[in-house]
mmCIF file of N, CA and C in Angstrom:
data_model
loop_
_atom_site.group_PDB
_atom_site.id
_atom_site.type_symbol
_atom_site.label_atom_id
_atom_site.label_comp_id
_atom_site.label_asym_id
_atom_site.label_seq_id
_atom_site.Cartn_x
_atom_site.Cartn_y
_atom_site.Cartn_z
ATOM 1 N N MET A 1 6.476 -11.004 -3.953
ATOM 2 C CA MET A 1 6.589 -9.592 -3.636
ATOM 3 C C MET A 1 7.621 -9.412 -2.534
ATOM 4 N N ASN A 2 8.433 -8.398 -2.692
ATOM 5 C CA ASN A 2 9.464 -8.077 -1.724
ATOM 6 C C ASN A 2 8.881 -7.086 -0.717
ATOM 7 N N LEU A 3 8.904 -7.438 0.562
ATOM 8 C CA LEU A 3 8.360 -6.584 1.620
ATOM 9 C C LEU A 3 9.490 -6.117 2.517
ATOM 10 N N ASN A 4 9.621 -4.792 2.681
ATOM 11 C CA ASN A 4 10.664 -4.200 3.502
ATOM 12 C C ASN A 4 9.984 -3.331 4.553
ATOM 13 N N ILE A 5 10.194 -3.652 5.835
ATOM 14 C CA ILE A 5 9.585 -2.888 6.932
ATOM 15 C C ILE A 5 10.698 -2.243 7.737
ATOM 16 N N THR A 6 10.609 -0.918 7.904
ATOM 17 C CA THR A 6 11.602 -0.151 8.633
ATOM 18 C C THR A 6 10.916 0.596 9.768
ATOM 19 N N GLY A 7 11.578 0.684 10.912
ATOM 20 C CA GLY A 7 11.051 1.426 12.041
ATOM 21 C C GLY A 7 11.962 2.569 12.421
ATOM 22 N N HIS A 8 11.413 3.761 12.491
ATOM 23 C CA HIS A 8 12.160 4.934 12.954
ATOM 24 C C HIS A 8 11.685 5.243 14.367
ATOM 25 N N HIS A 9 12.546 5.031 15.339
ATOM 26 C CA HIS A 9 12.235 5.203 16.757
ATOM 27 C C HIS A 9 11.162 4.223 17.218
ATOM 28 N N VAL A 10 10.988 3.144 16.470
ATOM 29 C CA VAL A 10 10.033 2.093 16.807
ATOM 30 C C VAL A 10 10.704 0.760 16.558
ATOM 31 N N GLU A 11 10.575 -0.139 17.519
ATOM 32 C CA GLU A 11 11.086 -1.494 17.303
ATOM 33 C C GLU A 11 10.027 -2.286 16.543
ATOM 34 N N VAL A 12 10.426 -2.857 15.427
ATOM 35 C CA VAL A 12 9.494 -3.644 14.616
ATOM 36 C C VAL A 12 9.483 -5.062 15.177
ATOM 37 N N THR A 13 8.466 -5.359 15.956
ATOM 38 C CA THR A 13 8.342 -6.670 16.580
ATOM 39 C C THR A 13 7.746 -7.656 15.583
ATOM 40 N N PRO A 14 7.881 -8.949 15.836
ATOM 41 C CA PRO A 14 7.256 -9.929 14.944
ATOM 42 C C PRO A 14 5.737 -9.762 14.841
ATOM 43 N N ALA A 15 5.095 -9.318 15.923
ATOM 44 C CA ALA A 15 3.640 -9.103 15.883
ATOM 45 C C ALA A 15 3.275 -7.961 14.925
ATOM 46 N N ILE A 16 4.034 -6.875 14.982
ATOM 47 C CA ILE A 16 3.777 -5.747 14.074
ATOM 48 C C ILE A 16 4.068 -6.164 12.644
ATOM 49 N N ARG A 17 5.145 -6.924 12.439
ATOM 50 C CA ARG A 17 5.511 -7.383 11.100
ATOM 51 C C ARG A 17 4.392 -8.245 10.503
ATOM 52 N N GLU A 18 3.839 -9.165 11.286
ATOM 53 C CA GLU A 18 2.748 -10.017 10.799
ATOM 54 C C GLU A 18 1.482 -9.210 10.538
ATOM 55 N N TYR A 19 1.215 -8.212 11.382
ATOM 56 C CA TYR A 19 0.032 -7.378 11.199
ATOM 57 C C TYR A 19 0.120 -6.596 9.886
ATOM 58 N N VAL A 20 1.284 -5.991 9.626
ATOM 59 C CA VAL A 20 1.486 -5.239 8.388
ATOM 60 C C VAL A 20 1.387 -6.179 7.183
ATOM 61 N N LYS A 21 2.002 -7.335 7.297
ATOM 62 C CA LYS A 21 1.965 -8.306 6.203
ATOM 63 C C LYS A 21 0.530 -8.734 5.886
ATOM 64 N N GLY A 22 -0.272 -8.964 6.913
ATOM 65 C CA GLY A 22 -1.672 -9.336 6.711
ATOM 66 C C GLY A 22 -2.482 -8.233 6.042
ATOM 67 N N LYS A 23 -2.247 -7.003 6.447
ATOM 68 C CA LYS A 23 -2.967 -5.875 5.852
ATOM 69 C C LYS A 23 -2.573 -5.670 4.389
ATOM 70 N N LEU A 24 -1.294 -5.832 4.079
ATOM 71 C CA LEU A 24 -0.858 -5.659 2.699
ATOM 72 C C LEU A 24 -1.345 -6.808 1.813
ATOM 73 N N GLU A 25 -1.487 -7.998 2.367
ATOM 74 C CA GLU A 25 -2.021 -9.116 1.581
ATOM 75 C C GLU A 25 -3.461 -8.824 1.157
ATOM 76 N N ARG A 26 -4.215 -8.141 2.015
ATOM 77 C CA ARG A 26 -5.578 -7.764 1.668
ATOM 78 C C ARG A 26 -5.604 -6.807 0.480
ATOM 79 N N VAL A 27 -4.636 -5.891 0.472
ATOM 80 C CA VAL A 27 -4.531 -4.944 -0.644
ATOM 81 C C VAL A 27 -4.116 -5.679 -1.924
ATOM 82 N N LEU A 28 -3.223 -6.635 -1.795
ATOM 83 C CA LEU A 28 -2.694 -7.335 -2.967
ATOM 84 C C LEU A 28 -3.698 -8.298 -3.585
ATOM 85 N N ARG A 29 -4.779 -8.598 -2.885
ATOM 86 C CA ARG A 29 -5.831 -9.431 -3.488
ATOM 87 C C ARG A 29 -6.475 -8.718 -4.669
ATOM 88 N N HIS A 30 -6.502 -7.390 -4.625
ATOM 89 C CA HIS A 30 -7.105 -6.614 -5.703
ATOM 90 C C HIS A 30 -6.188 -6.493 -6.910
ATOM 91 N N PHE A 31 -4.881 -6.463 -6.672
ATOM 92 C CA PHE A 31 -3.943 -6.185 -7.756
ATOM 93 C C PHE A 31 -2.670 -6.984 -7.490
ATOM 94 N N ASP A 32 -2.380 -7.939 -8.349
ATOM 95 C CA ASP A 32 -1.261 -8.846 -8.086
ATOM 96 C C ASP A 32 0.030 -8.446 -8.788
ATOM 97 N N GLN A 33 0.087 -7.296 -9.427
ATOM 98 C CA GLN A 33 1.279 -6.880 -10.151
ATOM 99 C C GLN A 33 2.186 -5.969 -9.329
ATOM 100 N N VAL A 34 2.179 -6.115 -8.010
ATOM 101 C CA VAL A 34 3.050 -5.334 -7.141
ATOM 102 C C VAL A 34 4.390 -6.047 -7.050
ATOM 103 N N THR A 35 5.472 -5.351 -7.397
ATOM 104 C CA THR A 35 6.790 -5.973 -7.378
ATOM 105 C C THR A 35 7.427 -5.903 -6.001
ATOM 106 N N SER A 36 7.293 -4.760 -5.322
ATOM 107 C CA SER A 36 7.865 -4.631 -3.987
ATOM 108 C C SER A 36 7.101 -3.574 -3.204
ATOM 109 N N SER A 37 7.274 -3.614 -1.905
ATOM 110 C CA SER A 37 6.645 -2.608 -1.054
ATOM 111 C C SER A 37 7.605 -2.231 0.064
ATOM 112 N N HIS A 38 7.570 -0.986 0.449
ATOM 113 C CA HIS A 38 8.428 -0.463 1.503
ATOM 114 C C HIS A 38 7.541 0.213 2.538
ATOM 115 N N VAL A 39 7.632 -0.246 3.784
ATOM 116 C CA VAL A 39 6.809 0.270 4.875
ATOM 117 C C VAL A 39 7.732 0.950 5.881
ATOM 118 N N ILE A 40 7.375 2.169 6.264
ATOM 119 C CA ILE A 40 8.129 2.898 7.277
ATOM 120 C C ILE A 40 7.176 3.210 8.431
ATOM 121 N N LEU A 41 7.512 2.728 9.612
ATOM 122 C CA LEU A 41 6.740 3.005 10.821
ATOM 123 C C LEU A 41 7.578 3.944 11.677
ATOM 124 N N SER A 42 6.955 5.035 12.138
ATOM 125 C CA SER A 42 7.734 6.004 12.905
ATOM 126 C C SER A 42 6.877 6.637 13.994
ATOM 127 N N VAL A 43 7.562 7.275 14.936
ATOM 128 C CA VAL A 43 6.905 7.998 16.020
ATOM 129 C C VAL A 43 7.369 9.444 15.950
ATOM 130 N N GLU A 44 6.417 10.362 15.918
ATOM 131 C CA GLU A 44 6.709 11.789 15.951
ATOM 132 C C GLU A 44 5.938 12.388 17.121
ATOM 133 N N LYS A 45 6.634 12.688 18.186
ATOM 134 C CA LYS A 45 6.056 13.132 19.457
ATOM 135 C C LYS A 45 5.085 12.064 19.950
ATOM 136 N N LEU A 46 3.800 12.329 19.983
ATOM 137 C CA LEU A 46 2.845 11.327 20.460
ATOM 138 C C LEU A 46 2.055 10.678 19.319
ATOM 139 N N GLN A 47 2.407 11.003 18.096
ATOM 140 C CA GLN A 47 1.686 10.467 16.944
ATOM 141 C C GLN A 47 2.464 9.327 16.299
ATOM 142 N N GLN A 48 1.767 8.244 16.020
ATOM 143 C CA GLN A 48 2.351 7.097 15.322
ATOM 144 C C GLN A 48 2.058 7.282 13.835
ATOM 145 N N LYS A 49 3.059 7.059 13.010
ATOM 146 C CA LYS A 49 2.895 7.289 11.576
ATOM 147 C C LYS A 49 3.283 6.041 10.798
ATOM 148 N N ALA A 50 2.482 5.707 9.793
ATOM 149 C CA ALA A 50 2.770 4.581 8.911
ATOM 150 C C ALA A 50 2.782 5.098 7.483
ATOM 151 N N GLU A 51 3.863 4.778 6.756
ATOM 152 C CA GLU A 51 3.997 5.163 5.356
ATOM 153 C C GLU A 51 4.253 3.909 4.538
ATOM 154 N N VAL A 52 3.595 3.795 3.399
ATOM 155 C CA VAL A 52 3.782 2.632 2.531
ATOM 156 C C VAL A 52 3.965 3.104 1.100
ATOM 157 N N THR A 53 4.967 2.539 0.430
ATOM 158 C CA THR A 53 5.185 2.769 -0.990
ATOM 159 C C THR A 53 5.118 1.424 -1.697
ATOM 160 N N LEU A 54 4.174 1.292 -2.612
ATOM 161 C CA LEU A 54 4.045 0.084 -3.423
ATOM 162 C C LEU A 54 4.630 0.368 -4.789
ATOM 163 N N HIS A 55 5.497 -0.501 -5.254
ATOM 164 C CA HIS A 55 6.088 -0.369 -6.580
ATOM 165 C C HIS A 55 5.337 -1.302 -7.516
ATOM 166 N N VAL A 56 4.612 -0.717 -8.455
ATOM 167 C CA VAL A 56 3.900 -1.496 -9.469
ATOM 168 C C VAL A 56 4.489 -1.150 -10.822
ATOM 169 N N LYS A 57 4.148 -1.908 -11.818
ATOM 170 C CA LYS A 57 4.688 -1.677 -13.147
ATOM 171 C C LYS A 57 4.272 -0.301 -13.654
ATOM 172 N N GLY A 58 5.241 0.564 -13.843
ATOM 173 C CA GLY A 58 4.972 1.877 -14.398
ATOM 174 C C GLY A 58 4.613 2.957 -13.395
ATOM 175 N N LYS A 59 4.501 2.627 -12.102
ATOM 176 C CA LYS A 59 4.062 3.639 -11.151
ATOM 177 C C LYS A 59 4.423 3.222 -9.733
ATOM 178 N N ASP A 60 4.612 4.205 -8.864
ATOM 179 C CA ASP A 60 4.759 3.966 -7.435
ATOM 180 C C ASP A 60 3.528 4.546 -6.748
ATOM 181 N N ILE A 61 2.931 3.779 -5.867
ATOM 182 C CA ILE A 61 1.742 4.213 -5.147
ATOM 183 C C ILE A 61 2.155 4.457 -3.701
ATOM 184 N N PHE A 62 1.894 5.671 -3.191
ATOM 185 C CA PHE A 62 2.306 6.058 -1.849
ATOM 186 C C PHE A 62 1.089 6.435 -1.020
ATOM 187 N N ALA A 63 1.115 6.032 0.245
ATOM 188 C CA ALA A 63 0.073 6.449 1.187
ATOM 189 C C ALA A 63 0.695 6.544 2.569
ATOM 190 N N ASP A 64 0.185 7.478 3.365
ATOM 191 C CA ASP A 64 0.626 7.580 4.754
ATOM 192 C C ASP A 64 -0.561 7.925 5.631
ATOM 193 N N ALA A 65 -0.436 7.573 6.907
ATOM 194 C CA ALA A 65 -1.495 7.839 7.865
ATOM 195 C C ALA A 65 -0.881 8.055 9.231
ATOM 196 N N THR A 66 -1.528 8.890 10.034
ATOM 197 C CA THR A 66 -1.059 9.209 11.379
ATOM 198 C C THR A 66 -2.199 8.999 12.363
ATOM 199 N N ASP A 67 -1.869 8.394 13.512
ATOM 200 C CA ASP A 67 -2.876 8.152 14.538
ATOM 201 C C ASP A 67 -2.153 8.031 15.876
ATOM 202 N N ALA A 68 -2.904 8.048 16.967
ATOM 203 C CA ALA A 68 -2.308 7.883 18.287
ATOM 204 C C ALA A 68 -1.872 6.439 18.519
ATOM 205 N N ASP A 69 -2.511 5.495 17.834
ATOM 206 C CA ASP A 69 -2.195 4.078 17.959
ATOM 207 C C ASP A 69 -1.552 3.592 16.663
ATOM 208 N N LEU A 70 -0.469 2.840 16.761
ATOM 209 C CA LEU A 70 0.245 2.380 15.573
ATOM 210 C C LEU A 70 -0.610 1.425 14.739
ATOM 211 N N TYR A 71 -1.344 0.537 15.401
ATOM 212 C CA TYR A 71 -2.196 -0.402 14.672
ATOM 213 C C TYR A 71 -3.314 0.317 13.927
ATOM 214 N N ALA A 72 -3.857 1.384 14.511
ATOM 215 C CA ALA A 72 -4.883 2.179 13.830
ATOM 216 C C ALA A 72 -4.290 2.899 12.622
ATOM 217 N N ALA A 73 -3.060 3.388 12.753
ATOM 218 C CA ALA A 73 -2.399 4.042 11.625
ATOM 219 C C ALA A 73 -2.163 3.051 10.492
ATOM 220 N N ILE A 74 -1.796 1.821 10.831
ATOM 221 C CA ILE A 74 -1.599 0.786 9.809
ATOM 222 C C ILE A 74 -2.922 0.476 9.116
ATOM 223 N N ASP A 75 -4.012 0.406 9.894
ATOM 224 C CA ASP A 75 -5.334 0.174 9.302
ATOM 225 C C ASP A 75 -5.706 1.290 8.335
ATOM 226 N N LEU A 76 -5.476 2.538 8.739
ATOM 227 C CA LEU A 76 -5.821 3.678 7.882
ATOM 228 C C LEU A 76 -5.014 3.668 6.591
ATOM 229 N N VAL A 77 -3.713 3.402 6.687
ATOM 230 C CA VAL A 77 -2.885 3.398 5.480
ATOM 231 C C VAL A 77 -3.272 2.235 4.576
ATOM 232 N N ALA A 78 -3.681 1.114 5.138
ATOM 233 C CA ALA A 78 -4.114 -0.018 4.318
ATOM 234 C C ALA A 78 -5.394 0.324 3.563
ATOM 235 N N ASP A 79 -6.316 1.036 4.223
ATOM 236 C CA ASP A 79 -7.544 1.453 3.546
ATOM 237 C C ASP A 79 -7.246 2.429 2.401
ATOM 238 N N LYS A 80 -6.333 3.368 2.637
ATOM 239 C CA LYS A 80 -5.960 4.319 1.585
ATOM 240 C C LYS A 80 -5.319 3.598 0.405
ATOM 241 N N LEU A 81 -4.423 2.676 0.707
ATOM 242 C CA LEU A 81 -3.764 1.923 -0.371
ATOM 243 C C LEU A 81 -4.769 1.094 -1.151
ATOM 244 N N ASP A 82 -5.723 0.513 -0.448
ATOM 245 C CA ASP A 82 -6.744 -0.309 -1.099
ATOM 246 C C ASP A 82 -7.501 0.513 -2.137
ATOM 247 N N ARG A 83 -7.918 1.713 -1.764
ATOM 248 C CA ARG A 83 -8.637 2.582 -2.703
ATOM 249 C C ARG A 83 -7.754 2.986 -3.879
ATOM 250 N N GLN A 84 -6.487 3.321 -3.603
ATOM 251 C CA GLN A 84 -5.585 3.741 -4.666
ATOM 252 C C GLN A 84 -5.271 2.601 -5.629
ATOM 253 N N VAL A 85 -5.103 1.395 -5.101
ATOM 254 C CA VAL A 85 -4.788 0.245 -5.955
ATOM 255 C C VAL A 85 -5.978 -0.102 -6.842
ATOM 256 N N VAL A 86 -7.187 -0.052 -6.295
ATOM 257 C CA VAL A 86 -8.373 -0.330 -7.111
ATOM 258 C C VAL A 86 -8.515 0.711 -8.212
ATOM 259 N N LYS A 87 -8.271 1.983 -7.885
ATOM 260 C CA LYS A 87 -8.350 3.045 -8.880
ATOM 261 C C LYS A 87 -7.299 2.851 -9.974
ATOM 262 N N HIS A 88 -6.076 2.492 -9.575
ATOM 263 C CA HIS A 88 -5.009 2.251 -10.545
ATOM 264 C C HIS A 88 -5.350 1.055 -11.440
ATOM 265 N N LYS A 89 -5.906 0.030 -10.856
ATOM 266 C CA LYS A 89 -6.263 -1.165 -11.627
ATOM 267 C C LYS A 89 -7.344 -0.838 -12.660
ATOM 268 N N GLU A 90 -8.321 -0.010 -12.272
ATOM 269 C CA GLU A 90 -9.370 0.382 -13.206
ATOM 270 C C GLU A 90 -8.793 1.204 -14.355
ATOM 271 N N LYS A 91 -7.847 2.092 -14.062
ATOM 272 C CA LYS A 91 -7.231 2.891 -15.116
ATOM 273 C C LYS A 91 -6.467 2.014 -16.094
ATOM 274 N N VAL A 92 -5.687 1.080 -15.562
ATOM 275 C CA VAL A 92 -4.882 0.207 -16.412
ATOM 276 C C VAL A 92 -5.777 -0.670 -17.275
ATOM 277 N N SER A 93 -6.830 -1.242 -16.680
ATOM 278 C CA SER A 93 -7.686 -2.132 -17.446
ATOM 279 C C SER A 93 -8.528 -1.373 -18.465
ATOM 280 N N SER A 94 -8.937 -0.144 -18.161
ATOM 281 C CA SER A 94 -9.733 0.612 -19.125
ATOM 282 C C SER A 94 -8.883 1.038 -20.314
ATOM 283 N N HIS A 95 -7.607 1.358 -20.084
ATOM 284 C CA HIS A 95 -6.735 1.736 -21.201
ATOM 285 C C HIS A 95 -6.479 0.554 -22.126
ATOM 286 N N SER A 96 -6.251 -0.596 -21.552
ATOM 287 C CA SER A 96 -5.998 -1.765 -22.399
ATOM 288 C C SER A 96 -7.265 -2.153 -23.148
ATOM 289 N N HIS A 97 -8.418 -1.963 -22.553
ATOM 290 C CA HIS A 97 -9.678 -2.275 -23.214
ATOM 291 C C HIS A 97 -9.918 -1.302 -24.376
ATOM 292 N N ASP A 98 -9.576 -0.017 -24.189
ATOM 293 C CA ASP A 98 -9.727 0.961 -25.258
ATOM 294 C C ASP A 98 -8.825 0.647 -26.447
ATOM 295 N N ASN A 99 -7.623 0.191 -26.188
ATOM 296 C CA ASN A 99 -6.711 -0.162 -27.286
ATOM 297 C C ASN A 99 -7.249 -1.335 -28.095
ATOM 298 N N LYS A 100 -7.824 -2.313 -27.436
ATOM 299 C CA LYS A 100 -8.384 -3.459 -28.140
ATOM 300 C C LYS A 100 -9.582 -3.032 -28.990
ATOM 301 N N ARG A 101 -10.366 -2.110 -28.470
ATOM 302 C CA ARG A 101 -11.535 -1.637 -29.203
ATOM 303 C C ARG A 101 -11.115 -0.866 -30.448
ATOM 304 N N GLN A 102 -10.072 -0.043 -30.326
ATOM 305 C CA GLN A 102 -9.590 0.717 -31.479
ATOM 306 C C GLN A 102 -8.974 -0.192 -32.527
ATOM 307 N N ALA A 103 -8.317 -1.241 -32.113
ATOM 308 C CA ALA A 103 -7.707 -2.192 -33.065
ATOM 309 C C ALA A 103 -8.767 -2.971 -33.822
ATOM 310 N N ALA A 104 -9.932 -3.199 -33.223
ATOM 311 C CA ALA A 104 -10.995 -3.957 -33.864
ATOM 312 C C ALA A 104 -11.689 -3.129 -34.937
ATOM 313 N N GLU A 105 -11.651 -1.817 -34.824
ATOM 314 C CA GLU A 105 -12.346 -0.940 -35.792
ATOM 315 C C GLU A 105 -11.601 -0.839 -37.046
#
């Protein structure tokens, strides 16, 4: 998987890079068909914002979160992505299961 981390008005330190990488690995345990991901970390006044776009086959999954702490924003966006990836995986697997059932009839 290709991981791209960008900081807008934020320096992306090795510690932040490893933290984001660890959180995204947790998401990828549920769904291994992610081709690339793009993470944007930014500061808007006093709010820290994290945005993530996951590119999967046939769809892009986007989530963003805002918090006073950057690490908390990363945690929130990882939780949102986790829910979205599980939902996408269920949709993909249910469609393929329905096709197999129709072919058997």
